[in-house]
Amino acid sequence: MGNTVTLTDEELDMIKAGLLIPVAGYARISKDDEKDRHGVKDQHRDNRVNARKYGWIVVYEYEDNDRSASKPNVVRKDFETMLVALRRGRTTEGVEIRGVIVVHEDRLIRRPGDYERFVEEFTLDDGRVYADEQGKKDLYSDDVETMGLMGAVISKAESRRMRKRARNNHRRRAAEGKVPRGKPRFGWLEDKITAHPVNGRAINKAAKDFIAGRSTASITLEWRRKGILTTEGNQFKQQTLALVLKNPRICGYRSINGQLVCDEKGNPIVGEWDALVTPAEWKKIDAIFKARRGKVVGPSGETAGELGLREPKYLLTGLARCGKPKADGSLCLTRHRITWVPKHSWHNYSCQPRCNGGCAGTARQGPAVDEFVTEAVLAKLEEVTAFDVTDVEWEGQEQLDDRYRRLSALKTQYASGGISDGFFFETVRSLEVEIDRLRGEQRKFVLSGQQALTTTANIRERWFADDPDVALDLSQKRAFLRLALHAVVIHPAGKGGRFNPDLLELRWRKEIQVPSLAAA
Ligand SMILES: [Zn+2]
């Protein structure tokens, strides 16, 4: 009869809001499958996973035990029930379904007649979705009829051979830098080789913005505002955008299962499609994501704490620190917290209470501090000649690649019995220590002050712009502040409460090299 899938409240809400399309998953055991339900379980699992890739969700699962299918008139009960559900748009339990997903067409179709009946019921309503492991199919289009009929007459053994061939082919094509078969990819035209004039440039800009410290949330909002949609025609989510940026294909590299495809010498294979960013840019993006994995990114780009906090809403969150001297004469330097002052409708920066490690000894009105710091930083950045640093390579890259190669060579040698346990483990340990150190350096390099300089031109103009396409948003502004400043130390004020900028101490970064006017 089929089973209703238990969904979380969140998933139900997403269906209601139209963010997930509810579909039925169909699975079938045929006579040469294993004796238990394993085959079916796997098919259901794959269906659920694949559905989510398309923004769908399996809400109902049908399965048929078809082991006696050699008899010509065996009835597949769930298949028939599913056809009825398609006719009504709902299962017998009243669960709405707006599509069907199967692992492979040969699970759905036994005989050509099945296919015709299925398509007929399916297309009774508009806008339904269908997919198998090869991707989404438009069952409303004409040529799909013949495709399906073809599929039904190909014997299963044959289709299995074809799939294996396809898999091997996939690897070989990758090694040759050929475009992978399959769906069109966001950023390129239908041929998957030529950069898409709009989306390709959007990726390029997003990459540069991201390297310069802009958050994926903020870039996602820009894309939504501009009406940039996924190849499936959906709005971008933060995670979808992150996937686009993380994928090495944007710089022309190829990966399979998250690993770069390399030649025998360990150099990445360069694909035949247009690169949208430089390899150096992609490496920076990759390093930033890796450094952030599961972490909150702190105000100086360092990672701190677990994910789950929201993005800072104020300009100097994490940058403003307390300047009150402690008993021993050293400064408190605790990060200021934000407090809202309803009387003035503004935020204050103030030292944490003692229980949080602060001294509760300083507080300052937010807008005045923000304005002063903004002016000071803009003035500083304007002094910096706009030198382009996007193509500065990290000098340790070769060393790191070399260590990785040695490690893998060592493992190969060990596996073939060429070296002793003692030598192997000792060498591996020292290589791993070195790799960790180098990767730490790489992260620091990427996250350090060289980030945001790419767009020094017109910062001031964009800082105060009204046009949302031009204006810097908070995450970008904060990136510029972090580029220029370690911290803003707020010294205690006397009585009276007038804002006095002399009590703000800007701790500039040394790395921004400000050329002297005389030299320029
Ligand atoms: Zn303090």
Coordinates of C-alpha atoms and ligand atoms in Angstrom, one line a residue:
M1 CA 0.0 0.0 0.0
G2 CA 2.9 2.3 0.4
N3 CA 4.1 4.3 3.4
T4 CA 3.8 7.9 4.5
V5 CA 7.3 9.3 5.2
T6 CA 7.5 11.0 8.6
L7 CA 8.6 14.6 8.1
T8 CA 9.8 17.2 10.6
D9 CA 7.8 20.3 11.3
E10 CA 10.4 22.3 9.5
E11 CA 10.1 20.2 6.4
L12 CA 6.3 20.5 6.5
D13 CA 6.6 24.2 6.7
M14 CA 8.9 24.3 3.8
I15 CA 6.5 22.3 1.7
K16 CA 3.7 24.7 2.7
A17 CA 5.8 27.6 1.8
G18 CA 6.6 26.1 -1.6
L19 CA 10.3 25.7 -0.9
L20 CA 10.2 21.9 -1.2
I21 CA 8.1 19.9 -3.8
P22 CA 6.5 16.8 -2.3
V23 CA 7.1 13.7 -4.4
A24 CA 6.5 10.0 -4.2
G25 CA 9.5 7.6 -4.2
Y26 CA 9.1 4.3 -6.0
A27 CA 11.2 1.2 -5.5
R28 CA 11.0 -2.3 -6.9
I29 CA 12.8 -5.6 -6.2
S30 CA 13.0 -7.7 -9.3
K31 CA 13.6 -11.4 -9.4
D32 CA 17.4 -11.4 -9.4
D33 CA 17.8 -9.0 -6.5
E34 CA 18.9 -10.1 -3.1
K35 CA 16.4 -12.0 -1.0
D36 CA 15.9 -9.3 1.7
R37 CA 14.5 -5.8 1.4
H38 CA 18.0 -4.3 1.2
G39 CA 17.6 -3.5 -2.4
V40 CA 14.4 -1.6 -1.7
K41 CA 15.9 0.2 1.3
D42 CA 18.8 1.4 -0.8
Q43 CA 16.5 2.6 -3.6
H44 CA 14.4 4.5 -1.1
R45 CA 17.4 6.1 0.4
D46 CA 18.8 7.1 -3.0
N47 CA 15.4 8.5 -3.9
R48 CA 15.3 10.6 -0.7
V49 CA 18.9 11.9 -1.3
N50 CA 18.3 12.6 -5.0
A51 CA 15.0 14.4 -4.3
R52 CA 16.7 16.9 -2.0
K53 CA 19.2 17.7 -4.7
Y54 CA 16.4 19.0 -6.8
G55 CA 14.6 20.8 -4.0
W56 CA 12.0 18.1 -3.7
I57 CA 11.2 15.8 -0.8
V58 CA 9.9 12.3 -0.7
V59 CA 6.7 12.3 1.3
Y60 CA 5.4 8.9 0.3
E61 CA 7.1 5.6 -0.6
Y62 CA 5.8 2.8 -2.9
E63 CA 7.4 -0.5 -3.4
D64 CA 6.7 -3.7 -5.3
N65 CA 8.1 -7.1 -4.9
D66 CA 8.3 -8.2 -8.4
R67 CA 10.2 -11.4 -8.1
S68 CA 7.7 -13.4 -10.1
A69 CA 7.6 -10.9 -12.9
S70 CA 8.5 -13.7 -15.4
K71 CA 4.8 -14.4 -15.3
P72 CA 3.4 -12.0 -17.8
N73 CA 0.2 -10.9 -15.9
V74 CA 1.6 -10.3 -12.4
V75 CA 0.1 -7.2 -11.0
R76 CA 2.3 -4.7 -9.3
K77 CA 0.0 -3.5 -6.5
D78 CA 1.9 -0.4 -5.5
F79 CA 2.5 0.7 -9.0
E80 CA -1.2 0.6 -9.6
T81 CA -1.9 2.4 -6.4
M82 CA 0.6 5.1 -7.4
L83 CA -1.2 5.6 -10.7
V84 CA -4.4 6.2 -8.8
A85 CA -2.6 8.7 -6.6
L86 CA -1.3 10.5 -9.6
R87 CA -4.8 10.7 -11.1
R88 CA -6.1 12.3 -7.8
G89 CA -3.0 14.2 -6.9
R90 CA -3.1 12.6 -3.5
T91 CA -2.4 9.2 -2.0
T92 CA -5.2 7.2 -0.4
E93 CA -4.1 8.8 3.0
G94 CA -4.6 12.2 1.4
V95 CA -0.9 13.1 1.2
E96 CA -0.4 15.5 -1.7
I97 CA 2.2 14.4 -4.3
R98 CA 3.5 16.6 -7.1
G99 CA 6.0 14.3 -8.7
V100 CA 7.7 10.9 -8.7
I101 CA 11.3 9.9 -8.2
V102 CA 12.9 6.5 -8.9
V103 CA 16.4 5.2 -8.9
H104 CA 16.3 4.0 -12.5
E105 CA 13.6 3.9 -15.1
D106 CA 13.8 0.1 -15.2
R107 CA 12.5 0.0 -11.6
L108 CA 9.4 1.8 -12.7
I109 CA 8.7 0.3 -16.1
R110 CA 8.3 -3.5 -16.8
R111 CA 6.5 -3.3 -20.1
P112 CA 6.1 -0.5 -22.6
G113 CA 2.4 -0.4 -21.7
D114 CA 3.4 0.6 -18.1
Y115 CA 5.2 3.6 -19.3
E116 CA 2.3 4.9 -21.4
R117 CA -0.1 4.5 -18.5
F118 CA 2.3 6.2 -16.1
V119 CA 2.9 9.1 -18.4
E120 CA -0.8 9.5 -19.0
E121 CA -1.7 9.7 -15.3
F122 CA 1.4 11.8 -14.6
T123 CA 0.6 14.4 -17.1
L124 CA -3.0 14.8 -16.0
D125 CA -1.9 17.7 -13.9
D126 CA 0.5 20.5 -14.9
G127 CA 3.9 21.2 -13.3
R128 CA 4.7 17.8 -12.0
V129 CA 8.3 16.7 -11.6
Y130 CA 10.0 13.4 -12.4
A131 CA 13.6 12.2 -12.0
D132 CA 15.7 9.1 -12.0
E133 CA 19.4 8.8 -11.2
Q134 CA 20.3 10.3 -14.6
G135 CA 18.5 13.5 -13.7
K136 CA 15.2 15.3 -14.1
K137 CA 13.1 14.5 -17.1
D138 CA 10.3 16.6 -18.5
L139 CA 7.6 14.0 -19.0
Y140 CA 5.4 16.6 -20.8
S141 CA 7.8 16.8 -23.7
D142 CA 7.3 14.6 -26.8
D143 CA 10.6 12.9 -27.2
V144 CA 10.4 11.6 -23.7
E145 CA 7.8 9.1 -24.9
T146 CA 10.3 7.3 -27.1
M147 CA 13.0 7.5 -24.5
G148 CA 10.9 5.7 -22.0
L149 CA 9.8 3.0 -24.4
M150 CA 13.4 2.5 -25.3
G151 CA 14.3 2.1 -21.6
A152 CA 11.7 -0.5 -21.1
V153 CA 12.9 -2.8 -23.8
I154 CA 16.5 -2.7 -22.9
S155 CA 17.2 -5.7 -20.7
K156 CA 18.4 -5.0 -17.2
A157 CA 21.8 -6.7 -17.7
E158 CA 22.3 -4.5 -20.7
S159 CA 21.4 -1.3 -18.8
R160 CA 23.7 -2.3 -16.0
R161 CA 26.6 -2.7 -18.5
M162 CA 25.8 0.6 -19.9
R163 CA 25.9 2.2 -16.5
K164 CA 29.3 0.7 -15.7
R165 CA 30.6 1.9 -19.0
A166 CA 29.2 5.4 -18.2
R167 CA 31.1 5.4 -14.9
N168 CA 34.4 4.4 -16.4
N169 CA 33.8 6.9 -19.2
H170 CA 33.2 9.5 -16.5
R171 CA 36.7 9.0 -15.0
R172 CA 38.4 8.9 -18.3
R173 CA 36.7 12.1 -19.5
A174 CA 37.7 13.8 -16.2
A175 CA 41.4 12.8 -16.7
E176 CA 41.2 14.3 -20.2
G177 CA 39.7 17.5 -18.9
K178 CA 36.5 16.9 -20.9
V179 CA 33.3 18.4 -19.8
P180 CA 31.4 15.9 -17.6
R181 CA 28.2 14.7 -19.1
G182 CA 24.9 15.5 -17.5
K183 CA 23.0 18.6 -16.6
P184 CA 23.9 22.1 -17.6
R185 CA 26.0 23.8 -15.0
F186 CA 25.3 27.2 -13.4
G187 CA 27.8 29.7 -14.9
W188 CA 28.1 28.2 -18.3
L189 CA 25.9 28.0 -21.4
E190 CA 24.2 24.8 -22.5
D191 CA 27.4 23.5 -24.1
K192 CA 28.9 23.6 -20.6
I193 CA 32.1 25.1 -22.1
T194 CA 31.3 28.7 -22.8
A195 CA 31.0 31.0 -19.9
H196 CA 27.5 32.3 -19.4
P197 CA 27.6 36.1 -20.1
V198 CA 25.6 37.0 -17.0
N199 CA 26.0 34.1 -14.5
G200 CA 29.7 33.6 -15.3
R201 CA 30.4 37.2 -14.4
A202 CA 28.2 37.0 -11.3
I203 CA 30.4 34.1 -10.1
N204 CA 33.5 36.0 -10.9
K205 CA 32.3 39.0 -8.9
A206 CA 31.0 36.9 -6.1
A207 CA 34.4 35.2 -5.8
K208 CA 36.3 38.5 -5.6
D209 CA 33.8 39.9 -3.1
F210 CA 34.1 36.7 -1.0
I211 CA 37.9 36.8 -1.0
A212 CA 37.6 40.5 0.0
G213 CA 35.7 39.4 3.1
R214 CA 32.0 39.7 2.0
S215 CA 29.7 37.1 3.5
T216 CA 27.9 34.5 1.4
A217 CA 24.7 35.7 3.0
S218 CA 25.2 39.1 1.6
I219 CA 26.2 37.9 -1.9
T220 CA 23.1 35.6 -1.9
L221 CA 20.9 38.6 -1.2
E222 CA 22.5 40.5 -4.1
W223 CA 21.8 37.6 -6.4
R224 CA 18.2 37.3 -5.3
R225 CA 17.8 41.0 -5.9
K226 CA 19.2 40.7 -9.3
G227 CA 17.0 37.7 -10.1
I228 CA 19.8 35.3 -10.7
L229 CA 18.4 31.7 -10.5
T230 CA 19.9 28.2 -10.3
T231 CA 19.8 26.1 -13.5
E232 CA 16.7 24.5 -11.9
G233 CA 15.1 27.9 -11.9
N234 CA 15.2 28.3 -8.1
Q235 CA 16.3 31.2 -6.0
F236 CA 19.8 30.9 -4.6
K237 CA 20.3 29.9 -1.0
Q238 CA 23.4 30.7 1.0
Q239 CA 24.5 27.0 0.8
T240 CA 23.8 26.7 -2.9
L241 CA 26.0 29.8 -3.5
A242 CA 28.7 28.4 -1.3
L243 CA 28.7 25.1 -3.3
V244 CA 29.1 27.1 -6.5
L245 CA 32.1 29.0 -5.1
K246 CA 33.7 25.9 -3.5
N247 CA 33.6 23.9 -6.7
P248 CA 37.1 23.9 -8.4
R249 CA 35.3 23.8 -11.7
I250 CA 35.0 27.6 -11.6
C251 CA 38.8 27.9 -12.1
G252 CA 38.8 25.2 -14.7
Y253 CA 39.9 22.4 -12.3
R254 CA 37.9 19.2 -12.1
S255 CA 37.0 17.2 -9.0
I256 CA 35.4 13.9 -8.4
N257 CA 33.9 13.2 -5.0
G258 CA 35.6 16.3 -3.5
Q259 CA 39.1 15.4 -4.8
L260 CA 40.9 17.3 -7.4
V261 CA 41.6 15.2 -10.5
C262 CA 45.4 15.4 -11.1
D263 CA 47.8 14.1 -13.7
E264 CA 50.6 11.7 -12.8
K265 CA 52.8 14.5 -11.6
G266 CA 50.1 15.7 -9.2
N267 CA 49.1 18.8 -11.1
P268 CA 45.4 19.5 -11.4
I269 CA 43.9 18.6 -14.8
V270 CA 42.7 21.8 -16.5
G271 CA 39.3 21.3 -18.2
E272 CA 38.3 22.4 -21.6
W273 CA 35.6 24.8 -20.3
D274 CA 36.0 28.5 -19.7
A275 CA 37.5 29.3 -16.3
L276 CA 35.5 32.0 -14.4
V277 CA 38.1 32.8 -11.8
T278 CA 41.9 32.2 -11.6
P279 CA 43.2 29.1 -9.8
A280 CA 44.8 31.5 -7.3
E281 CA 41.4 32.9 -6.5
W282 CA 39.7 29.5 -6.1
K283 CA 42.5 28.4 -3.8
K284 CA 41.9 31.4 -1.6
I285 CA 38.2 30.6 -1.5
D286 CA 38.9 27.0 -0.7
A287 CA 41.2 28.0 2.1
I288 CA 38.7 30.4 3.6
F289 CA 36.0 27.8 3.6
K290 CA 38.3 25.1 5.0
A291 CA 39.4 27.4 7.8
R292 CA 35.8 28.2 8.6
R293 CA 34.5 24.7 8.5
G294 CA 32.0 24.4 11.4
K295 CA 33.3 27.5 13.0
V296 CA 32.3 31.1 13.5
V297 CA 34.5 33.6 11.8
G298 CA 35.9 36.1 14.2
P299 CA 36.4 39.8 13.6
S300 CA 40.0 39.4 12.4
G301 CA 39.1 36.5 10.2
E302 CA 40.2 34.0 12.8
T303 CA 37.8 31.2 13.6
A304 CA 36.2 31.2 17.0
G305 CA 33.4 29.1 18.5
E306 CA 30.9 26.9 16.9
L307 CA 28.4 27.9 14.2
G308 CA 25.0 29.0 15.1
L309 CA 25.5 32.7 15.9
R310 CA 24.1 35.3 13.6
E311 CA 26.2 37.7 11.7
P312 CA 27.2 40.8 13.5
K313 CA 24.8 43.6 13.0
Y314 CA 27.0 46.5 14.1
L315 CA 30.1 47.9 12.6
L316 CA 32.5 47.4 15.4
T317 CA 31.3 44.2 17.0
G318 CA 34.4 42.3 18.1
L319 CA 36.6 45.3 17.1
A320 CA 35.7 47.6 20.0
R321 CA 37.6 46.8 23.1
C322 CA 37.8 48.2 26.6
G323 CA 40.6 50.6 27.4
K324 CA 40.2 50.9 31.2
P325 CA 43.4 50.2 33.1
K326 CA 43.4 47.3 35.5
A327 CA 44.9 47.4 39.0
D328 CA 48.3 46.3 37.6
G329 CA 48.2 49.1 35.1
S330 CA 47.6 46.9 32.0
L331 CA 44.4 47.6 29.9
C332 CA 41.2 45.5 30.3
L333 CA 41.0 45.0 26.5
T334 CA 37.9 42.8 26.8
R335 CA 35.7 42.9 23.7
H336 CA 32.9 45.3 24.0
R337 CA 29.4 44.0 23.8
I338 CA 26.5 45.8 22.1
T339 CA 23.7 47.2 24.3
W340 CA 20.6 48.9 22.9
V341 CA 19.7 52.2 24.4
P342 CA 15.9 52.7 23.8
K343 CA 16.0 56.3 25.1
H344 CA 18.2 57.4 22.2
S345 CA 17.4 54.6 19.8
W346 CA 21.0 53.7 19.3
H347 CA 23.5 51.1 20.3
N348 CA 26.2 51.4 22.9
Y349 CA 29.6 49.7 22.9
S350 CA 30.3 48.7 26.5
C351 CA 32.6 46.5 28.5
Q352 CA 31.3 43.1 29.5
P353 CA 30.1 42.5 33.1
R354 CA 32.6 41.0 35.5
C355 CA 31.0 37.6 35.3
N356 CA 31.9 37.6 31.6
G357 CA 35.5 38.5 32.2
G358 CA 35.1 42.3 31.7
C359 CA 35.4 45.2 34.0
A360 CA 32.1 46.9 33.1
G361 CA 34.2 50.1 33.2
T362 CA 33.7 51.7 29.8
A363 CA 30.8 52.5 27.5
R364 CA 30.4 54.8 24.5
Q365 CA 27.5 55.7 22.2
G366 CA 27.7 53.6 19.1
P367 CA 26.8 56.0 16.2
A368 CA 29.5 58.5 17.2
V369 CA 32.1 55.8 17.5
D370 CA 31.1 54.2 14.2
E371 CA 31.2 57.6 12.4
F372 CA 34.6 58.5 13.8
V373 CA 36.2 55.1 13.0
T374 CA 34.7 55.0 9.5
E375 CA 36.2 58.4 8.7
A376 CA 39.6 57.4 10.1
V377 CA 39.6 54.1 8.2
L378 CA 38.5 55.6 4.9
A379 CA 41.2 58.2 5.1
K380 CA 43.7 55.6 5.8
L381 CA 42.6 53.3 3.0
E382 CA 42.6 56.2 0.6
E383 CA 46.2 56.7 1.3
V384 CA 46.9 53.2 0.3
T385 CA 47.6 53.1 -3.4
A386 CA 45.3 50.6 -5.0
F387 CA 47.7 47.7 -5.6
D388 CA 46.1 44.5 -6.8
V389 CA 46.9 41.6 -4.7
T390 CA 44.5 39.0 -6.0
D391 CA 47.3 37.2 -7.9
V392 CA 49.8 37.1 -5.1
E393 CA 50.5 33.4 -4.6
W394 CA 51.2 32.0 -1.2
E395 CA 54.9 31.3 -1.2
G396 CA 54.5 28.0 0.7
Q397 CA 52.2 26.4 -1.9
E398 CA 54.9 24.4 -3.7
Q399 CA 56.2 23.1 -0.4
L400 CA 52.8 22.0 0.7
D401 CA 52.1 20.3 -2.6
D402 CA 55.4 18.5 -2.3
R403 CA 54.6 17.3 1.2
Y404 CA 51.3 15.9 0.1
R405 CA 53.0 14.1 -2.8
R406 CA 55.6 12.6 -0.5
L407 CA 53.0 11.5 1.9
S408 CA 51.0 9.7 -0.8
A409 CA 54.2 8.2 -2.3
L410 CA 55.1 6.9 1.1
K411 CA 51.8 5.3 1.6
T412 CA 52.0 3.6 -1.8
Q413 CA 55.4 2.3 -0.9
Y414 CA 54.3 1.1 2.5
A415 CA 51.2 -0.6 1.0
S416 CA 53.4 -2.6 -1.4
G417 CA 55.6 -3.7 1.6
G418 CA 58.6 -1.7 0.6
I419 CA 59.3 -0.1 4.0
S420 CA 59.2 -1.1 7.6
D421 CA 56.4 -0.1 10.1
G422 CA 58.9 1.9 12.2
F423 CA 60.2 4.0 9.3
F424 CA 56.7 4.5 7.9
F425 CA 55.0 5.8 11.0
E426 CA 57.8 8.0 12.0
T427 CA 58.1 9.6 8.6
V428 CA 54.3 9.9 8.2
R429 CA 54.1 11.7 11.6
S430 CA 56.7 14.2 10.8
L431 CA 55.2 14.9 7.3
E432 CA 51.8 15.3 8.9
V433 CA 53.1 17.8 11.4
E434 CA 54.7 19.7 8.6
I435 CA 51.5 19.7 6.6
D436 CA 49.5 21.0 9.5
R437 CA 52.0 23.8 10.0
L438 CA 52.0 24.7 6.3
R439 CA 48.2 24.6 6.1
G440 CA 48.0 26.9 9.1
E441 CA 50.3 29.3 7.4
Q442 CA 48.3 29.1 4.2
R443 CA 45.1 30.0 6.1
K444 CA 46.8 32.9 7.8
F445 CA 48.1 34.2 4.5
V446 CA 44.7 34.0 2.9
L447 CA 42.9 35.6 5.8
S448 CA 45.5 38.3 6.4
G449 CA 45.4 41.8 5.4
Q450 CA 45.8 41.2 1.7
Q451 CA 42.1 40.4 1.3
A452 CA 40.1 43.5 0.8
L453 CA 42.6 45.7 -1.0
T454 CA 41.2 44.7 -4.5
T455 CA 38.5 47.3 -4.3
T456 CA 40.2 50.2 -2.7
A457 CA 39.1 52.5 -5.5
N458 CA 35.9 54.3 -4.7
I459 CA 35.5 52.8 -1.3
R460 CA 34.3 56.1 0.1
E461 CA 31.7 56.5 -2.6
R462 CA 30.4 53.0 -2.2
W463 CA 30.4 53.2 1.5
F464 CA 27.8 55.9 1.5
A465 CA 26.0 54.9 -1.7
D466 CA 22.2 54.5 -1.7
D467 CA 22.1 52.2 -4.7
P468 CA 22.1 48.6 -3.2
D469 CA 24.1 47.3 -6.2
V470 CA 26.9 49.6 -5.5
A471 CA 26.7 50.2 -1.8
L472 CA 28.9 48.2 0.5
D473 CA 26.9 46.3 3.0
L474 CA 27.8 45.8 6.6
S475 CA 29.8 42.6 6.1
Q476 CA 31.9 44.4 3.4
K477 CA 32.4 47.4 5.6
R478 CA 33.5 45.3 8.5
A479 CA 35.9 43.5 6.2
F480 CA 37.6 46.8 5.4
L481 CA 37.7 47.8 9.0
R482 CA 39.4 44.5 9.8
L483 CA 41.8 45.0 7.0
A484 CA 43.0 48.3 8.5
L485 CA 42.5 47.8 12.2
H486 CA 43.3 45.3 14.9
A487 CA 41.0 47.0 17.4
V488 CA 39.4 50.2 18.5
V489 CA 40.3 50.7 22.2
I490 CA 37.7 52.7 24.0
H491 CA 39.3 54.6 27.0
P492 CA 37.2 55.5 30.0
A493 CA 35.4 58.8 29.8
G494 CA 35.1 61.2 32.7
K495 CA 31.8 62.6 33.9
G496 CA 29.7 64.7 31.5
G497 CA 29.3 62.2 28.7
R498 CA 30.2 64.4 25.8
F499 CA 31.7 62.3 23.0
N500 CA 35.4 62.8 22.8
P501 CA 37.3 61.1 19.9
D502 CA 40.6 61.5 21.7
L503 CA 39.5 58.7 24.0
L504 CA 39.3 56.3 21.0
E505 CA 42.6 54.6 20.2
L506 CA 42.8 53.0 16.8
R507 CA 45.2 50.1 16.7
W508 CA 46.2 50.0 13.0
R509 CA 47.6 46.9 11.4
K510 CA 51.2 47.0 10.4
E511 CA 50.7 45.1 7.2
I512 CA 48.8 47.8 5.4
Q513 CA 51.8 49.5 3.8
V514 CA 50.9 53.1 3.6
P515 CA 53.3 54.8 1.2
S516 CA 54.5 58.1 2.4
L517 CA 53.3 61.1 0.3
A518 CA 56.8 62.2 -0.4
A519 CA 57.8 58.9 -1.9
A520 CA 54.7 58.8 -4.1
Ligands
ZN1 ZN 36.7 46.6 30.7

